[in-house]
Coordinates of C-alpha atoms and ligand atoms in Angstrom, one line a residue:
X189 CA -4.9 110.8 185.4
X190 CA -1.4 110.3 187.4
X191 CA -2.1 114.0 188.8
X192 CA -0.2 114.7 191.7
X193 CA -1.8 116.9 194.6
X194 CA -0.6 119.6 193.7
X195 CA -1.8 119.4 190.3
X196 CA -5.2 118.3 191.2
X197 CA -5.7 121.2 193.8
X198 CA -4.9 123.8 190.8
X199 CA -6.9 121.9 188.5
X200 CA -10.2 122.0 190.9
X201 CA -9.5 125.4 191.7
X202 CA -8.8 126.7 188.4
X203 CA -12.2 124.8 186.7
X204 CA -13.9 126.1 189.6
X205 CA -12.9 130.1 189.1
X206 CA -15.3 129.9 186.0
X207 CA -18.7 129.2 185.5
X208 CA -21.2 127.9 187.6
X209 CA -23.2 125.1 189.2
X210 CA -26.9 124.5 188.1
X211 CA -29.6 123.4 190.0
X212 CA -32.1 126.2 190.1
X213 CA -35.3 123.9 189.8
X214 CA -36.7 120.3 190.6
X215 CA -34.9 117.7 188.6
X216 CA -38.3 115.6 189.3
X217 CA -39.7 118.0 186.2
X218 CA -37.2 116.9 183.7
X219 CA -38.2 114.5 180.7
X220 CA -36.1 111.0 179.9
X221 CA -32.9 111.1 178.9
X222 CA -31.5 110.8 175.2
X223 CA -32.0 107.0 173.9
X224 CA -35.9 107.8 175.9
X225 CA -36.8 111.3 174.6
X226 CA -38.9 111.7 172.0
X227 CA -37.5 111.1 168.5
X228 CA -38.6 114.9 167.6
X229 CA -36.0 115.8 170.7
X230 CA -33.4 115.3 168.2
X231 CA -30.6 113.4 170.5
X232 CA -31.4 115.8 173.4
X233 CA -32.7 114.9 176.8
X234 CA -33.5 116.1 180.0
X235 CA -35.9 118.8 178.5
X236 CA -36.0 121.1 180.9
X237 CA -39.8 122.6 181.5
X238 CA -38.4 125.7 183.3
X239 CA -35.2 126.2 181.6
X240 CA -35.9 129.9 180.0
X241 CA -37.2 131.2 183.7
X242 CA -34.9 129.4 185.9
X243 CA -32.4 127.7 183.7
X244 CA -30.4 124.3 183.5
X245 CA -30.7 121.9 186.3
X246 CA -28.0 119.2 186.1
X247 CA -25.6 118.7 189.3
X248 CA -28.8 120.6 191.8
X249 CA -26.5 122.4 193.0
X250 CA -27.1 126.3 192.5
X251 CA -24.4 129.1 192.5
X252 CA -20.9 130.3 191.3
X253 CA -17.8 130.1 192.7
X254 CA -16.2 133.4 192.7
X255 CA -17.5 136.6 192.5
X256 CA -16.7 136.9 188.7
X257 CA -17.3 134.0 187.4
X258 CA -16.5 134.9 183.9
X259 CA -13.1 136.1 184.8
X260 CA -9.7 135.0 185.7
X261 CA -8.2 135.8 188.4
X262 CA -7.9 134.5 192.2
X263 CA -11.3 134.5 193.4
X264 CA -11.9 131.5 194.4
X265 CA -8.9 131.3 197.3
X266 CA -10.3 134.6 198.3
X267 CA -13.8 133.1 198.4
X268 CA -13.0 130.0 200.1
X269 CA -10.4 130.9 202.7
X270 CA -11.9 134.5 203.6
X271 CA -15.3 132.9 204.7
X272 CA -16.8 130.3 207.1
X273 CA -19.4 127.7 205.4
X274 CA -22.4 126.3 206.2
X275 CA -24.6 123.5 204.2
X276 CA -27.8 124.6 203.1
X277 CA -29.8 122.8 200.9
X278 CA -30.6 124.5 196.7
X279 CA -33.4 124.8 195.3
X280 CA -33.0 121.6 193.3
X281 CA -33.1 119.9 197.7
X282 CA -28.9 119.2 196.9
X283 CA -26.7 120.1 200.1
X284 CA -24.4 122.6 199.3
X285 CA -21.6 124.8 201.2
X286 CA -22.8 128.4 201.5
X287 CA -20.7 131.4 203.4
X288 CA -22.6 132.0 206.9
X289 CA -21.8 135.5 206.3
X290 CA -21.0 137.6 203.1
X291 CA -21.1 140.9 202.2
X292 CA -23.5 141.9 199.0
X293 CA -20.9 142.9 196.7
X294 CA -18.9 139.6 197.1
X295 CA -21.7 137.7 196.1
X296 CA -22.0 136.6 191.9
X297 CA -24.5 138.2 189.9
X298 CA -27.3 136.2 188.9
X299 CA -26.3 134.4 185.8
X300 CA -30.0 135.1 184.2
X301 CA -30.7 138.6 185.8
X302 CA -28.1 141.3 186.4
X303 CA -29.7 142.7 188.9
X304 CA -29.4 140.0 191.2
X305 CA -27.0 138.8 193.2
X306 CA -26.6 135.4 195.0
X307 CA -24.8 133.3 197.6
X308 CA -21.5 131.7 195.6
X309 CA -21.1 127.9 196.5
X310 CA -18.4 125.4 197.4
X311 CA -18.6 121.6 197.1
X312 CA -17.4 119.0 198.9
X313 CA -14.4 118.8 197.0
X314 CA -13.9 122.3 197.2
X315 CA -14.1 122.6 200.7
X316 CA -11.5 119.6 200.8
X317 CA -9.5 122.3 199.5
X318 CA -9.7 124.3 202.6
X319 CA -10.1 121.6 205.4
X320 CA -7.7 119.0 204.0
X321 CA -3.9 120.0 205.4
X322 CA -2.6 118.9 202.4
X323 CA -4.8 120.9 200.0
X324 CA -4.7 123.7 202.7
X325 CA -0.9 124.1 202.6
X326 CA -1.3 124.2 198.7
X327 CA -3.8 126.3 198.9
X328 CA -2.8 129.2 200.5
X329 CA 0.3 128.9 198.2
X330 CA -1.7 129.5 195.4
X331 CA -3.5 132.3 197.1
X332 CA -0.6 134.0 198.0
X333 CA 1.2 133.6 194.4
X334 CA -1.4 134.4 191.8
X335 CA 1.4 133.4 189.4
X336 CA 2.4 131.0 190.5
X337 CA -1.2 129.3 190.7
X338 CA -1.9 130.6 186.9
X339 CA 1.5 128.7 185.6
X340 CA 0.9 125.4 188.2
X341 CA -3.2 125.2 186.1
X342 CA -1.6 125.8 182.8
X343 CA 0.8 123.0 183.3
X344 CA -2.1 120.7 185.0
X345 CA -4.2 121.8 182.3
X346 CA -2.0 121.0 179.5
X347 CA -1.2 117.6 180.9
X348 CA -4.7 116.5 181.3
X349 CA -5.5 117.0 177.7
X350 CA -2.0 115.8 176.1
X351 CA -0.8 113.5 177.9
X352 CA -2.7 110.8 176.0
X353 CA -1.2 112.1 172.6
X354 CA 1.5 109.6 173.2
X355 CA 5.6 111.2 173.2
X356 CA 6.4 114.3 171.8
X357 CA 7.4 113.3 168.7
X358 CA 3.5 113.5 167.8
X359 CA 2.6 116.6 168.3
X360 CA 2.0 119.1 165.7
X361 CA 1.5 122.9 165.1
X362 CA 3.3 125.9 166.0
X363 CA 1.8 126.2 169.7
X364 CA 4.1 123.0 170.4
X365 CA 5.9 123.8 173.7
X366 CA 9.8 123.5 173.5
X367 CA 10.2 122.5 177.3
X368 CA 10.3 118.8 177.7
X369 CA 8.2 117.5 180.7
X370 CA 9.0 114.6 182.6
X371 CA 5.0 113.1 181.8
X372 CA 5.4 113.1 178.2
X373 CA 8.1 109.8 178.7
X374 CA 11.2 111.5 176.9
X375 CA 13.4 109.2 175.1
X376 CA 16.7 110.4 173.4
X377 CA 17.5 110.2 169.9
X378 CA 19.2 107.1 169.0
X379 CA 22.3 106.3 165.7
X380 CA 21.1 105.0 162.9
X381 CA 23.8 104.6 161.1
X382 CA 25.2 100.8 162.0
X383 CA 25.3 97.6 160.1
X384 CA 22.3 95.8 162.2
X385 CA 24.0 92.6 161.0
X386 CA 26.8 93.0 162.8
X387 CA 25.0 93.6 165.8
X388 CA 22.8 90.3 165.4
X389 CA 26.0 88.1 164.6
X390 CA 28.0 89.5 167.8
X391 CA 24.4 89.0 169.9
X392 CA 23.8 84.9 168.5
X393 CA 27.3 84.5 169.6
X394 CA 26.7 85.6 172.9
X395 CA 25.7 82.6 174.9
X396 CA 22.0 84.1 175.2
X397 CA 19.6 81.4 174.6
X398 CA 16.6 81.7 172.2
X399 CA 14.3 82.1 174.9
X400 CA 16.7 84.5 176.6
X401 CA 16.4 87.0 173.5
X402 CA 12.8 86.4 172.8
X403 CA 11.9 87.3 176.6
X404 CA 14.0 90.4 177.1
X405 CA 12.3 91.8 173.6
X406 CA 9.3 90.7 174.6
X407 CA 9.0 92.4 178.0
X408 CA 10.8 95.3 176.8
X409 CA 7.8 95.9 174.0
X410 CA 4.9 94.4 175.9
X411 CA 4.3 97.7 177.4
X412 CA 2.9 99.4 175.2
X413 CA -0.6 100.7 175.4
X414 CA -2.4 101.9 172.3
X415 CA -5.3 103.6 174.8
X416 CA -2.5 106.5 175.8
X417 CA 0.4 105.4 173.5
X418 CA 2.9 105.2 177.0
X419 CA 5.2 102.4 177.0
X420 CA 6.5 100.1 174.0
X421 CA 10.3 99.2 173.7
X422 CA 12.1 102.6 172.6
X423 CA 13.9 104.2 175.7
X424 CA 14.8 101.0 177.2
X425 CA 13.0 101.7 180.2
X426 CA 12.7 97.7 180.7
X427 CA 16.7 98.4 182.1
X428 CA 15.5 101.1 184.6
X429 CA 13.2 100.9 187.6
X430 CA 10.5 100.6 188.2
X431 CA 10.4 97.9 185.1
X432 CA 13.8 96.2 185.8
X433 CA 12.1 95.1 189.1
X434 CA 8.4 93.7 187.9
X435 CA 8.1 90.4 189.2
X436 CA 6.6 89.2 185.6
X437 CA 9.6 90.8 183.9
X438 CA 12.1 88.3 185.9
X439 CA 14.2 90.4 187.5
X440 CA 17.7 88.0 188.4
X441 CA 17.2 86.7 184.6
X442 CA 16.3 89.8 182.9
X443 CA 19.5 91.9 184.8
X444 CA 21.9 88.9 183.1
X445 CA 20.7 89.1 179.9
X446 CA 20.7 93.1 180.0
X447 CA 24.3 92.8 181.3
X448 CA 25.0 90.7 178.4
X449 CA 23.2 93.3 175.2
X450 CA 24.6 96.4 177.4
X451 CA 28.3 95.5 176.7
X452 CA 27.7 94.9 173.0
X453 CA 25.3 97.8 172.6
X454 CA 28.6 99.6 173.8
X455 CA 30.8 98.3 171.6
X456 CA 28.8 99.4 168.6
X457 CA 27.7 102.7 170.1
X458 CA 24.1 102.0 169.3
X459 CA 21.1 102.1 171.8
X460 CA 20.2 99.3 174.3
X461 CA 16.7 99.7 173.0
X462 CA 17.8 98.9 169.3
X463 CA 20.3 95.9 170.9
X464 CA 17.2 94.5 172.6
X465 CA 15.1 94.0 169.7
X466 CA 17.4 92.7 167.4
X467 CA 18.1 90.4 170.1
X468 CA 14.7 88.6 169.7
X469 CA 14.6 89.2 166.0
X470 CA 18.2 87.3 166.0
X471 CA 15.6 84.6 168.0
X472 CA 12.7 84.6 165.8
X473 CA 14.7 84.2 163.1
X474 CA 16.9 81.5 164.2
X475 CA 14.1 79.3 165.1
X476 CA 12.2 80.0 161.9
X477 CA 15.4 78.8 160.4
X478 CA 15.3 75.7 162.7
X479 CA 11.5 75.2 161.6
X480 CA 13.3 74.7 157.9
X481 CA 12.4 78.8 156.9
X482 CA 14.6 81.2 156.4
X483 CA 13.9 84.8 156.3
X484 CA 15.0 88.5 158.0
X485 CA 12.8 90.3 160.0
X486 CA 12.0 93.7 159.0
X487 CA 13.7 96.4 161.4
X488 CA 13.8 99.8 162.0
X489 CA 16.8 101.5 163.6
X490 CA 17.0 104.8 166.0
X491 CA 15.4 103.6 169.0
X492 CA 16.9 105.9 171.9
X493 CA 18.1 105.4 175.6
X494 CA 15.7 107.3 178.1
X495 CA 17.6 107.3 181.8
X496 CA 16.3 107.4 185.0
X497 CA 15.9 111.2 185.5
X498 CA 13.9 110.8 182.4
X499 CA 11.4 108.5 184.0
X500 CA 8.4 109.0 186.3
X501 CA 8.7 106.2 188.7
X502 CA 5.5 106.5 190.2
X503 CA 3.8 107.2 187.0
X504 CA 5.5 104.3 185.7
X505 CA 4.5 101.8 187.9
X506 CA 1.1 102.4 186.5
X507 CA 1.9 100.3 183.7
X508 CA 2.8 97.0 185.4
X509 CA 0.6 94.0 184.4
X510 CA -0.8 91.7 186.3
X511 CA -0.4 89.0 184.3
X512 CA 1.6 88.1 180.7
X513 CA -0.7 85.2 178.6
X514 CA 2.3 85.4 176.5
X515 CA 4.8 84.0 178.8
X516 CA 2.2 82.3 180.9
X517 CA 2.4 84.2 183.9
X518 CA -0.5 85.2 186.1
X519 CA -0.1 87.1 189.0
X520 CA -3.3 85.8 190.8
X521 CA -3.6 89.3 192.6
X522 CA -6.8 90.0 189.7
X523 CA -10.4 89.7 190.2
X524 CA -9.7 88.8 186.6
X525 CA -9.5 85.3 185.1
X526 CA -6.0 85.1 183.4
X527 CA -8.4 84.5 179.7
X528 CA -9.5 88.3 180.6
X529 CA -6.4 89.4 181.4
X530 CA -5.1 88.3 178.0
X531 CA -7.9 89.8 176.2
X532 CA -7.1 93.4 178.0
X533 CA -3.5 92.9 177.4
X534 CA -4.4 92.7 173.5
X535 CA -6.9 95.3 173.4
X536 CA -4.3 97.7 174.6
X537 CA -1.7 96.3 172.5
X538 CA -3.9 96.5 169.6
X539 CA -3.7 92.7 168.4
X540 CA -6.5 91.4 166.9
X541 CA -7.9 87.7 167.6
X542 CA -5.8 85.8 164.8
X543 CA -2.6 88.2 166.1
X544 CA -3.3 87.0 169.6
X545 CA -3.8 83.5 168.4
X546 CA -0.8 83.1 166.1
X547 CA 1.2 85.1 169.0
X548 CA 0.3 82.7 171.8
X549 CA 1.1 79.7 169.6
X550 CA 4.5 81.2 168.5
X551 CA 5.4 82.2 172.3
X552 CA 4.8 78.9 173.7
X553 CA 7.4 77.4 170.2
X554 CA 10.0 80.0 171.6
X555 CA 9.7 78.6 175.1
X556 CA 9.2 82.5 176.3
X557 CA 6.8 81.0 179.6
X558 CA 7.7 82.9 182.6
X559 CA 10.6 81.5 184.6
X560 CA 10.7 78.6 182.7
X561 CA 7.1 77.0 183.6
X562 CA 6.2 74.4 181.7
X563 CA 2.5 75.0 180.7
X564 CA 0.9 75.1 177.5
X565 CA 4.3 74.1 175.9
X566 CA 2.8 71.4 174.1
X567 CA 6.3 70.6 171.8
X568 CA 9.1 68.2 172.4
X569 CA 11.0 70.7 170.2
X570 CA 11.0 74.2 172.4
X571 CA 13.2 76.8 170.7
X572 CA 11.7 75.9 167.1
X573 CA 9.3 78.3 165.3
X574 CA 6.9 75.3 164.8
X575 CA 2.9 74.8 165.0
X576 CA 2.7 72.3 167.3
X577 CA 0.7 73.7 169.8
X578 CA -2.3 74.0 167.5
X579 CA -1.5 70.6 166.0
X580 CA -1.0 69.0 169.6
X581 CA -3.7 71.4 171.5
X582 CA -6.6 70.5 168.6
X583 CA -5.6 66.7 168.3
X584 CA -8.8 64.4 169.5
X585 CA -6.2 61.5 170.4
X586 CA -6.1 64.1 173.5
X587 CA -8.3 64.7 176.2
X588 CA -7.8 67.4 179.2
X589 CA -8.6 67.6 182.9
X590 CA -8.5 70.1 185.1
X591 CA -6.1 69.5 188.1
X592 CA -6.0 72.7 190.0
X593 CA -6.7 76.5 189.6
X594 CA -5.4 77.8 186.6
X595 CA -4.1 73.8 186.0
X596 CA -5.1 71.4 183.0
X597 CA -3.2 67.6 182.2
X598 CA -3.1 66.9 178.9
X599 CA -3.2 63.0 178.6
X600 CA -3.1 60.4 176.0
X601 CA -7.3 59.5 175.5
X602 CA -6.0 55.5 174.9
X603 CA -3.3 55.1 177.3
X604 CA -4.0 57.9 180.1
X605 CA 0.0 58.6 179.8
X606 CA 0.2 62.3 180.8
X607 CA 2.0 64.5 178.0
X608 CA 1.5 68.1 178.7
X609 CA 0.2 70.3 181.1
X610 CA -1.6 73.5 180.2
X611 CA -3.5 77.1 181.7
X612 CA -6.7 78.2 180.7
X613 CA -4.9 80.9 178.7
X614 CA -3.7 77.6 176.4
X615 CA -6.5 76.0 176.7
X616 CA -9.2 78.8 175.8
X617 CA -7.7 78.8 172.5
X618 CA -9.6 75.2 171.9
X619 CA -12.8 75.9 174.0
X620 CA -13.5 79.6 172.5
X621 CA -15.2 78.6 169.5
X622 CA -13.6 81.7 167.5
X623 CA -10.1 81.4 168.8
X624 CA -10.4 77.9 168.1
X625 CA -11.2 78.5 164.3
X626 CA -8.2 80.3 164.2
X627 CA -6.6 77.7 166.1
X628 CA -7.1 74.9 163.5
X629 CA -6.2 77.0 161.1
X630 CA -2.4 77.4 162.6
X631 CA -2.9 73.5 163.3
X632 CA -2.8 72.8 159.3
X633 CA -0.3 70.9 158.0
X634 CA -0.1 73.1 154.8
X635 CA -0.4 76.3 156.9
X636 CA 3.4 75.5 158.5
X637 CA 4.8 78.8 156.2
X638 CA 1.6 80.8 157.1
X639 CA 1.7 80.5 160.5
X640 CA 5.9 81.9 160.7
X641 CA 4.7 84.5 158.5
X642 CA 1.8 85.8 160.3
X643 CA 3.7 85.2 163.5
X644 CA 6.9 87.4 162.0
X645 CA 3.8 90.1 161.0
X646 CA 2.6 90.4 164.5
X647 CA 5.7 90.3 166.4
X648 CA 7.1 93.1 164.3
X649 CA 4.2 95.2 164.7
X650 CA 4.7 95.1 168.7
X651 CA 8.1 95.7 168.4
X652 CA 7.4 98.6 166.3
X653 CA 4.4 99.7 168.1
X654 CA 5.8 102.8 169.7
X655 CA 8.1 104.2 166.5
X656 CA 5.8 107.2 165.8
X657 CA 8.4 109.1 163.9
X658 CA 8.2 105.8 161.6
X659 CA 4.7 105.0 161.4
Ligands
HEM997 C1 -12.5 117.5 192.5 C2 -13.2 117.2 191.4 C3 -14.4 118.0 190.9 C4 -15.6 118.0 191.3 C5 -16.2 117.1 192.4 C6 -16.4 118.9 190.5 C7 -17.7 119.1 190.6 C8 -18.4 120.0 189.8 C9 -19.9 120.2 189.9 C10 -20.8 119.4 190.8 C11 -20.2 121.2 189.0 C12 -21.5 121.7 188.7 C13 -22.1 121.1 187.4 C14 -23.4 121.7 187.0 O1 -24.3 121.8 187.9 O2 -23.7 122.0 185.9 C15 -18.9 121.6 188.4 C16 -18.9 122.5 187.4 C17 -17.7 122.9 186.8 N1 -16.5 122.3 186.9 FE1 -16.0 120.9 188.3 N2 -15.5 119.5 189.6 C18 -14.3 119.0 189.9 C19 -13.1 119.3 189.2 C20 -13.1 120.2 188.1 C21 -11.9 120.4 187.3 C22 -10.6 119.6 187.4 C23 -12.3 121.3 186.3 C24 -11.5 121.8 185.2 C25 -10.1 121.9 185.2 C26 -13.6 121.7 186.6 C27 -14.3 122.6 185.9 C28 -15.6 123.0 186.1 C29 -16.3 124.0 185.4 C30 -15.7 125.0 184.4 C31 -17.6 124.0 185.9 C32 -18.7 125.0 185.5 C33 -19.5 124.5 184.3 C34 -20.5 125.5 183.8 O3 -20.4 126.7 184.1 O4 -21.5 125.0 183.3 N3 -14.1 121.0 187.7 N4 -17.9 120.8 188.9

């Protein structure tokens, strides 16, 4: 939830200054859950036998928080840092923390009967709250500055249940808060009012190789996640830390190439986010052209510039992968095989199986493999939007060993001459029976066209992934 501690104390405390824990009864006495209750149950489980007398029973543990547990206010410091605790045990058997000594009109009235009141409770992680210095110092913060603690949950609170809505941009209604906060990933507006032309010509005249333009676009989109909608290409972060520095982004290369689209994104006045995708739709397109097809990507302008004050560092850092199937890279620091990792890194970017096929095969053309490596490049003409690695990876004059972890041969079945070498990213593609249906269909020789097109398709939805105000 990239909650700091402050944040997390407030949130704890806040959650806990209403309502109450339930374990007035034996959890033995409850029926089966959902999917095992009976059908007349109606989706509900855990029928509770004693529920009207005693009610629920779902943590066992038994009591409120505060002394007014339907209100809020700062009962719960008071509660907490006014008493000494003991464990007892509720009547569900759960250990709980109860005061050792508490006057009767601090205690919380009995949820089911008025006229009763009972001993409030504290859990492990509320007592954390009190005994850890950390949370202590926080604590009595917030219990000396009511306000304060108020404004600190609203923030926490807001943050926990927007912060996967993705940038601001999305949000609608008039409750919208004005105040940008650093968690929502600000990105400035960028111009959008530049011949993109221009900008492609200046940047193929550059010296920056094919590969050089497909990486840097590549790395600088590949963030993306569609589960919380952080990361993607707008902003440029890929210039600022902590992405500048990712091993998998490589970092001596990548600052080169930056150097290299910062002066021209200068000289036009246009955004280094913009500059870095047409950069590798300048690529794509030249090595379509190469592959004897000529076409213009699609592109959207107005990509902003986020800067450093703009970013969350730490929060940031969450989004570093540990491995890139699309430029070959594995970090080996996973429990995951690098197949898996490729798999989650689609999932979040939303590709389907034909998108990740026709994506690894076009990647591998581009020669976009991480500092250079040579695997599953199965082409003598790197830098050309062709289909050879279906065509070569699919061809039964072939055979493969495995040499190593991670490490295939591709040899001639006749001869034994050695012509490629491969990772079980590449090589998945032929022993996955689905991705190798998609695989011989990219291998066709009349699907040359299809196979640029679909790649184009899929490469311009990641680079586009992120546009929100466009899509
Ligand atoms: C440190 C992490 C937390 C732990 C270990 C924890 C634990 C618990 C437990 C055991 C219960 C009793 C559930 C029951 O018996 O029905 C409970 C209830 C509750 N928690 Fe938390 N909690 C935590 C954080 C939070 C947060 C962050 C919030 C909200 C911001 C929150 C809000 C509540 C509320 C409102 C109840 C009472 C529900 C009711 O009245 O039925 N808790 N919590």
């Amino acid at each position: 939830m990239a909650m700091n501690d402050e944040e997390t104390a407030a949130l704890t405390a806040g959650g806990h200054t209403v309502g109450k824990a339930h374990g007035n009864g034996d959890d033995s006495k409850l029926g089966r859950e959902p999917e095992a209750a009976n059908i007349e149950d109606q989706g509900f489980g855990w029928i509770n036998p004693t529920l009207e007398e005693k009610g629920p029973v779902t943590s066992g543990l038994e009591g409120a928080w505060t002394t007014n547990p339907t209100k809020w206010d700062n009962g719960y410091f008071e509660m907490l840092f006014n008493h000494d605790w003991e464990l007892k045990k509720s009547p569900a058997g759960a250990w709980q923390w109860e005061p050792v000594e508490i006057k009767e009109e601090d205690k919380p009235i009995n949820a089911l009967n008025s006229n009763q009141r009972d001993n409030p409770i504290m859990t492990d992680a509320d007592m954390a709250m009190k005994m850890d210095p950390i949370y202590n110092e926080i604590c009595l913060k917030f219990k000396n500055d009511p306000e304060y603690f108020s404004d600190t949950f609203a923030r926490a609170w807001f943050k926990l249940t927007h912060r996967d809505m993705g940038p601001k941009t999305r949000y609608i209604g008039p409750n919208t808060p004005t105040e940008t906060l650093i968690w929502q990933d600000p990105v400035s507006i960028g111009r959008d009012n530049y011949d993109q032309e221009e900008v492609k010509n200046k940047i193929s005249d550059s010296g920056l190789s094919i590969s050089d333009r497909v990486t840097v676009a590549w790395d600088s989109a590949k963030t993306f996640r569609n589960s919380d909608l952080r990361g993607g290409a707008n902003g440029a972060r890929l210039s600022l830390s902590p992405q500048k520095n990712w091993p998998g982004n490589e970092p001596e290369r990548l600052s080169k190439t930056l150097n290299v689209l910062k002066s021209i994104s200068s000289e036009f006045g246009i955004s280094l986010a913009d500059t870095i995708i047409l950069a590798g739709n300048s690529a794509v397109e030249e090595a379509a052209s190469l592959a004897g097809i000529n076409l213009e990507l699609p592109f959207e302008k107005g990509r902003g510039d986020a800067t450093q004050e703009m970013t969350d560092v730490n929060s940031f850092s969450n989004l570093e992968p540990e491995a890139d199937a699309f430029r070959n890279w594995y970090s080996g620091k996973s429990k995951s095989s690098p197949e898996e990792l490729m798999i989650d890194q689609a999932q979040l970017l939303g590709l389907s199986a034909p998108e990740i096929t026709v994506l690894i095969g076009g990647m591998r053309s581009l020669g976009a493999n991480h500092e250079g490596n040579k695997s599953g490049i199965l082409t003598d003409k790197a830098g050309v939007l062709s289909n050879d690695f279906f065509v070569n990876l699919t061809d039964m004059n072939n055979k493969w060993n495995i040499v190593g972890e991670n490490k295939y041969e591709i040899r001639d079945r006749q001869s034994g001459e050695l012509k490629w070498t491969a990772s079980s990213v590449d090589l998945v593609f032929g022993s996955n029976s689905i991705l190798r249906s998609y695989a011989e269909l990219y291998a066709q020789d009349d699907n040359k066209e299809k196979f640029v097109n679909d790649f184009i398709s899929v490469w311009d939805k990641i680079m586009n992934a992120d546009r929100f105000e466009n899509n």
